[in-house]
CSV table of C-alpha atoms and ligand atoms in Angstrom, one decimal:
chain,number,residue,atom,x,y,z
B,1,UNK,CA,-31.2,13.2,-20.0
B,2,UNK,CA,-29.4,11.2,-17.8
B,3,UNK,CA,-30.4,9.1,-14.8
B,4,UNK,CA,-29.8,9.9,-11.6
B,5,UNK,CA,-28.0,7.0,-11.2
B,6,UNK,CA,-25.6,7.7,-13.3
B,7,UNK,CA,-24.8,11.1,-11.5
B,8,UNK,CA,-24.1,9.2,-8.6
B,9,UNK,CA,-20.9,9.8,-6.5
B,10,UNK,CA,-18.4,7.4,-7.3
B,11,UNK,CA,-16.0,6.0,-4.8
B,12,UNK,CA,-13.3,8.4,-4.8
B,13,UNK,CA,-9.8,8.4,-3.8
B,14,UNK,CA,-7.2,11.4,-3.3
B,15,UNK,CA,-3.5,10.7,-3.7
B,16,UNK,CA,-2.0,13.2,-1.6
B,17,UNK,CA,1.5,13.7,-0.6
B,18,UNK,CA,4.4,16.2,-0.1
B,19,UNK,CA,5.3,18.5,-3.4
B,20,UNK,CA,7.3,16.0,-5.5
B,21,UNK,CA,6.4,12.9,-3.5
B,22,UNK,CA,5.0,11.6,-7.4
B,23,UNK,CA,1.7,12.2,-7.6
B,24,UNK,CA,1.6,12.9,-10.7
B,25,UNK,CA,3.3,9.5,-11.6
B,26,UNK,CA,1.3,7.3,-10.4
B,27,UNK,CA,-2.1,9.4,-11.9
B,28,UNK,CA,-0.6,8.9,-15.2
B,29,UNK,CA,0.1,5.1,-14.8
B,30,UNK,CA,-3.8,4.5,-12.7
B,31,UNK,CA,-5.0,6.5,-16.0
B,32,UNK,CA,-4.5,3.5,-18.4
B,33,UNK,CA,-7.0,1.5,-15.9
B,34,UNK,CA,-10.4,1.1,-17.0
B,35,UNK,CA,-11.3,1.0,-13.2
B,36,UNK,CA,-10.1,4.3,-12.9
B,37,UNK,CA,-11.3,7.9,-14.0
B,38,UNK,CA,-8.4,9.8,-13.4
B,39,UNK,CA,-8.8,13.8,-12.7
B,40,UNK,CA,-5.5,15.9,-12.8
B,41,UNK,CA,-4.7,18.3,-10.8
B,42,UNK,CA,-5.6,21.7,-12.3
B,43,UNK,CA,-1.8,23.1,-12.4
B,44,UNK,CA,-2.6,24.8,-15.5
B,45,UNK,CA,-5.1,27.3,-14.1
B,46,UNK,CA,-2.6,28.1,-11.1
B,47,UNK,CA,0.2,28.6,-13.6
B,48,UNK,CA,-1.5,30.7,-16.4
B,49,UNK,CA,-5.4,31.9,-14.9
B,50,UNK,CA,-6.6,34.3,-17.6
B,51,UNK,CA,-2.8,35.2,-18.2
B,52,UNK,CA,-1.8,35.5,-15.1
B,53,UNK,CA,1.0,32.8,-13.2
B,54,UNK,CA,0.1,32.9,-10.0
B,55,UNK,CA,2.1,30.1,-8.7
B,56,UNK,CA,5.1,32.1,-9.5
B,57,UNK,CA,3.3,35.0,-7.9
B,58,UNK,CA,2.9,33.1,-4.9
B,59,UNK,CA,6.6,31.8,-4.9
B,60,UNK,CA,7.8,35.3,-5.6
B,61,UNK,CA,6.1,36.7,-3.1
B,62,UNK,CA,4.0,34.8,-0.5
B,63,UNK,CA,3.2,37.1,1.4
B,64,UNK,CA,1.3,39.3,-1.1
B,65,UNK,CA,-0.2,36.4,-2.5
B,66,UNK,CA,-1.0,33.1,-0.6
B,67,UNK,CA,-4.4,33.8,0.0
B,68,UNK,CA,-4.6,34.9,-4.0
B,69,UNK,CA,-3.4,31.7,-4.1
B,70,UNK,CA,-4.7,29.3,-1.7
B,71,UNK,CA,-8.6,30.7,-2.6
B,72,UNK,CA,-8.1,30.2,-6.1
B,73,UNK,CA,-6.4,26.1,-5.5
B,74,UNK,CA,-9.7,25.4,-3.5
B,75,UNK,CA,-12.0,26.9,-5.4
B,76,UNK,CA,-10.4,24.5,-8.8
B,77,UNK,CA,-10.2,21.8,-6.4
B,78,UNK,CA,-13.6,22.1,-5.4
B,79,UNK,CA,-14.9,22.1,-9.2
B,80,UNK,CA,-12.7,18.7,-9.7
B,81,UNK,CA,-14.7,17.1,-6.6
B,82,UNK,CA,-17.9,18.3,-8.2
B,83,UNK,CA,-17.1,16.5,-11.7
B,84,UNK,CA,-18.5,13.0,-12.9
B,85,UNK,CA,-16.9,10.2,-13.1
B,86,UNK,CA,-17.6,7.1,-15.4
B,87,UNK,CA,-15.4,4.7,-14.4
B,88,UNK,CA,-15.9,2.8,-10.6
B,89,UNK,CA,-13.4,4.1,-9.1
B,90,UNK,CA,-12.5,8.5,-9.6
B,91,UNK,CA,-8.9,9.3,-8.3
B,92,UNK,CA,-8.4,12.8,-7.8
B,93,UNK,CA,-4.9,14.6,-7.6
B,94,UNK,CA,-5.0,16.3,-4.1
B,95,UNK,CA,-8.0,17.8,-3.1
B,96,UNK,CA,-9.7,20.7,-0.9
B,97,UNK,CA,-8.6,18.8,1.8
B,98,UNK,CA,-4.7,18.8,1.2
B,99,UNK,CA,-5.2,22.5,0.1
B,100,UNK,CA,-6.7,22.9,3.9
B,101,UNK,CA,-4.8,21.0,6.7
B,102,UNK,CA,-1.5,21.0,4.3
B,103,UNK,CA,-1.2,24.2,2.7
B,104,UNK,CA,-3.3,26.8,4.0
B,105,UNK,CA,-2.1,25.4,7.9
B,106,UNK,CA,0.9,25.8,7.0
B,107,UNK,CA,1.4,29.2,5.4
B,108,UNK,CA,-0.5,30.6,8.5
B,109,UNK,CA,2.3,29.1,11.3
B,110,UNK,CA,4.2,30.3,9.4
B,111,UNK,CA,3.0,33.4,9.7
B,112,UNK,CA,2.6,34.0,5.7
B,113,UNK,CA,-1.0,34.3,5.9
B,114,UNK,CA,-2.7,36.8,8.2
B,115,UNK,CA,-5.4,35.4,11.2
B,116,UNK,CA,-8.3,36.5,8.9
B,117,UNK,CA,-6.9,35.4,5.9
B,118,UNK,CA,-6.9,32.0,7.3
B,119,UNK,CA,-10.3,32.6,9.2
B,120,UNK,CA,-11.4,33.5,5.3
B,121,UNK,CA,-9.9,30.7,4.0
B,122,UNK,CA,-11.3,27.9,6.7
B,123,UNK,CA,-14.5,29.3,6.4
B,124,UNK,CA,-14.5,29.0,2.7
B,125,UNK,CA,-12.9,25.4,3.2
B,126,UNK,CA,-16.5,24.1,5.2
B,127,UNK,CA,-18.8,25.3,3.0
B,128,UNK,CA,-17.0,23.6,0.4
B,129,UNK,CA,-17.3,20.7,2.5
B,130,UNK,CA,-20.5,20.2,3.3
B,131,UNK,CA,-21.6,19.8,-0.3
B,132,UNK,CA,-21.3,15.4,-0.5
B,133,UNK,CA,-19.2,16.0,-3.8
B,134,UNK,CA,-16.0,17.0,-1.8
B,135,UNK,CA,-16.5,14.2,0.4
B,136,UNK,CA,-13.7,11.3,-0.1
B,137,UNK,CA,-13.6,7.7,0.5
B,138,UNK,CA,-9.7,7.0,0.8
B,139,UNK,CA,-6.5,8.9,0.5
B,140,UNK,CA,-3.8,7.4,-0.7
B,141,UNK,CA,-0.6,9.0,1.1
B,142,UNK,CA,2.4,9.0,-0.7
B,143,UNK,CA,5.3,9.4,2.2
B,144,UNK,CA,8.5,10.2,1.1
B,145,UNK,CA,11.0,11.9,2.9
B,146,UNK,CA,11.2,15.5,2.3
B,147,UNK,CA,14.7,15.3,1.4
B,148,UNK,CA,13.6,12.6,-1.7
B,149,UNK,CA,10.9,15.2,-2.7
B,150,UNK,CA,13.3,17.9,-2.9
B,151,UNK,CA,15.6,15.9,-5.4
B,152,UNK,CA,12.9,15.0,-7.4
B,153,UNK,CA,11.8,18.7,-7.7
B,154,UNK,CA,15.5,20.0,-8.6
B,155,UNK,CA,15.0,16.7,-11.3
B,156,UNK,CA,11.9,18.4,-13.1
B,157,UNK,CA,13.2,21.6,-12.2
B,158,UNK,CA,9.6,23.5,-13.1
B,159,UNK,CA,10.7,27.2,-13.2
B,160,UNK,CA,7.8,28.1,-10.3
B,161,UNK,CA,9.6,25.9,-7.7
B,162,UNK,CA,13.6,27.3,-8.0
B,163,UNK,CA,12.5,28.6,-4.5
B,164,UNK,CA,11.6,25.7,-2.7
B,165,UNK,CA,14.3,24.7,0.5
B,166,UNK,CA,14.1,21.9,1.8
B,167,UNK,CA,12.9,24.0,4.7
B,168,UNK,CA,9.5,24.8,3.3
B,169,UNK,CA,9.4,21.1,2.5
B,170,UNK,CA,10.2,19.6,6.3
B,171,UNK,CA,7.1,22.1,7.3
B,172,UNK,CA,4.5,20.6,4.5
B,173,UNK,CA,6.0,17.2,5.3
B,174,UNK,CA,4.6,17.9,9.1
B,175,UNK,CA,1.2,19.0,7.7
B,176,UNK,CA,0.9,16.1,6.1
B,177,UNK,CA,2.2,13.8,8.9
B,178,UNK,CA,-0.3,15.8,11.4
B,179,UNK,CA,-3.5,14.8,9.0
B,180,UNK,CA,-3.0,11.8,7.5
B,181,UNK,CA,-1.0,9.4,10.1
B,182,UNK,CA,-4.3,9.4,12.8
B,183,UNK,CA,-6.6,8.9,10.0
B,184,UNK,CA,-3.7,5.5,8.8
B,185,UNK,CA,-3.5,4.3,12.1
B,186,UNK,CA,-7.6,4.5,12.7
B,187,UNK,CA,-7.3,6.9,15.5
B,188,UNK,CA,-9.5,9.5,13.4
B,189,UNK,CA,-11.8,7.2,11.0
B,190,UNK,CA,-12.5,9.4,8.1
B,191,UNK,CA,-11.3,9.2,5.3
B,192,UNK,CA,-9.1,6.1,6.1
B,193,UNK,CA,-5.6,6.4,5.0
B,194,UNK,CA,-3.4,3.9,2.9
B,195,UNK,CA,0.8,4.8,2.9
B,196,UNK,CA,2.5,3.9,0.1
B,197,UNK,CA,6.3,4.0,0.5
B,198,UNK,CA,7.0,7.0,-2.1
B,199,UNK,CA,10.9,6.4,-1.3
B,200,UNK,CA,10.6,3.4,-3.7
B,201,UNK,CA,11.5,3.9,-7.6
B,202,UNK,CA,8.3,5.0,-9.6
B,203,UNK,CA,7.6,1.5,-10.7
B,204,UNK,CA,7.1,-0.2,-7.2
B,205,UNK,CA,5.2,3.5,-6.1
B,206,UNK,CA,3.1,2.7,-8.8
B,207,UNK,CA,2.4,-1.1,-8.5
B,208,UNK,CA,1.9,-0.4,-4.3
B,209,UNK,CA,-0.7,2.1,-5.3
B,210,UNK,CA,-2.4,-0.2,-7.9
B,211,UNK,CA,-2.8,-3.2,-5.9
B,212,UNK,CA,-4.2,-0.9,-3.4
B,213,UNK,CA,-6.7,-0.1,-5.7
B,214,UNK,CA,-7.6,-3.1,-6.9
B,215,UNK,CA,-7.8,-4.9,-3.8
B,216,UNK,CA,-11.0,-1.8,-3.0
B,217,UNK,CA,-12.2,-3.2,-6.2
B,218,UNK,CA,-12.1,-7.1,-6.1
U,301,LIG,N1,0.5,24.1,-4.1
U,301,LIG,C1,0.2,25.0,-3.1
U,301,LIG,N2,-0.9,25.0,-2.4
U,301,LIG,C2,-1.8,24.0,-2.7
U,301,LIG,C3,-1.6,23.0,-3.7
U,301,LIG,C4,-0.4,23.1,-4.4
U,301,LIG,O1,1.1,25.9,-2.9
U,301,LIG,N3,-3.0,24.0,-2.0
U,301,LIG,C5,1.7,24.2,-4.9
U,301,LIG,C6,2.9,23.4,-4.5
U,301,LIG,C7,3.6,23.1,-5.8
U,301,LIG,C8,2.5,23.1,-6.8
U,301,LIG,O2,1.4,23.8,-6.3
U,301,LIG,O3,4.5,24.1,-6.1
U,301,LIG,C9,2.0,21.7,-7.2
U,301,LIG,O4,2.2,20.9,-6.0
U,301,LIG,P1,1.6,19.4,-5.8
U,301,LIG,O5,2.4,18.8,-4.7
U,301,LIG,O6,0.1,19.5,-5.6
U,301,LIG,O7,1.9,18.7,-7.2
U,301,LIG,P2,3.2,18.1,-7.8
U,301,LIG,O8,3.1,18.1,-9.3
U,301,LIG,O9,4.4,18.9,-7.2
U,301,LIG,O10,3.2,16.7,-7.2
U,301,LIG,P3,4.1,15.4,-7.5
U,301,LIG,O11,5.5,15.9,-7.7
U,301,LIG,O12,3.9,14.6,-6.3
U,301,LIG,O13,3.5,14.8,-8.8
């Protein structure tokens, strides 16, 4: 049986960031850490959930199937918050928090999802939240400018994403301006925010983000 110190929360980060800002990058260089327990996001069960892809659902037809969506990304979210870490330090890819004040804000300005979809989806959000697991101690923003995250998505050219403009990408940019830029500048204290230039080639995105990391550490 294990202890209950063990089950402990560890410190945890969220590297957060427009679509194609390079999350995934940098998760897969902090993975080779041994400071670092590294959880992915769960792409996988957006793009094939008991056979069904509904990312491209969602990108074929948002209307019909953002909240489909959106309830599914925070309910695997929420399991990735809820999972143990070994290591001191647990970096997650986005969060239930990202899915909130990025996504789910977003597709209801702009009128994708319906007043009580959102309602739904809020109140789903902060019962999520008040379980200490989904808690985080830093975010580490990765800002690039919308403009860099659409060329990296055309790069990797996922077959989901063909729709994305550089439209949708301004609006998310916003969210994410909106939620994490107080929290940098200590205006709004928690969680506090580190920006990484995400602008910069993968290798200095990367090294940014690890000496971030190991400055929490040392
Ligand atoms: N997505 C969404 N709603 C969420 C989370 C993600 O619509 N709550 C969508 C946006 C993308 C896909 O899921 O089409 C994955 O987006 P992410 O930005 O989370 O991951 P990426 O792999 O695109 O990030 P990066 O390129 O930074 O590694």
């Amino acid at each position: 049986m294990s202890s209950p110190k063990k089950n402990k929360k560890k410190f945890t980060i969220a590297v957060e960031g427009n679509i194609g800002s390079g999350k995934s990058t940098v998760l897969s260089c902090l993975e080779k850490s041994p400071l670092c327990d590294v959880i992915p996001e769960p792409i996988e069960s957006w793009t094939n959930h008991k056979g069904h892809n509904i990312l491209a659902m969602f990108y074929d037809d948002p209307h019909r199937w953002a909240f489909v969506f959106e309830t599914n990304a925070l309910m695997t979210l929420a399991k990735l918050h809820t999972q143990l870490a070994k290591a001191p330090v647990k970096v997650m890819e986005r969060s239930i928090h990202s899915a909130r004040y990025c996504f789910i804000e977003n597709l209801h300005r702009s009128n994708v999802l319906q007043d009580v979809e959102y309602q739904i989806l809020d109140d789903y959000f902060e019962m999520l939240i008040s379980n200490e697991a989904c808690k985080l101690d830093l975010i580490i923003y990765l800002r690039a400018t919308p403009k860099t995250c659409l060329e990296r998505i055309r790069a990797r050219n996922r077959p989901e994403e063909t729709t994305i403009d550089l439209n949708y990408l301004t609006t998310l940019h916003r969210r994410h301006e909106e939620w994490l830029i107080p929290r940098a500048y200590g205006d709004t204290p928690s969680p506090p925010v580190l920006i990484v230039d995400a602008n910069q080639n993968k290798e200095r995105v990367y090294s940014d983000t690890n000496n971030h990391v190991i400055n929490l550490i040392s």
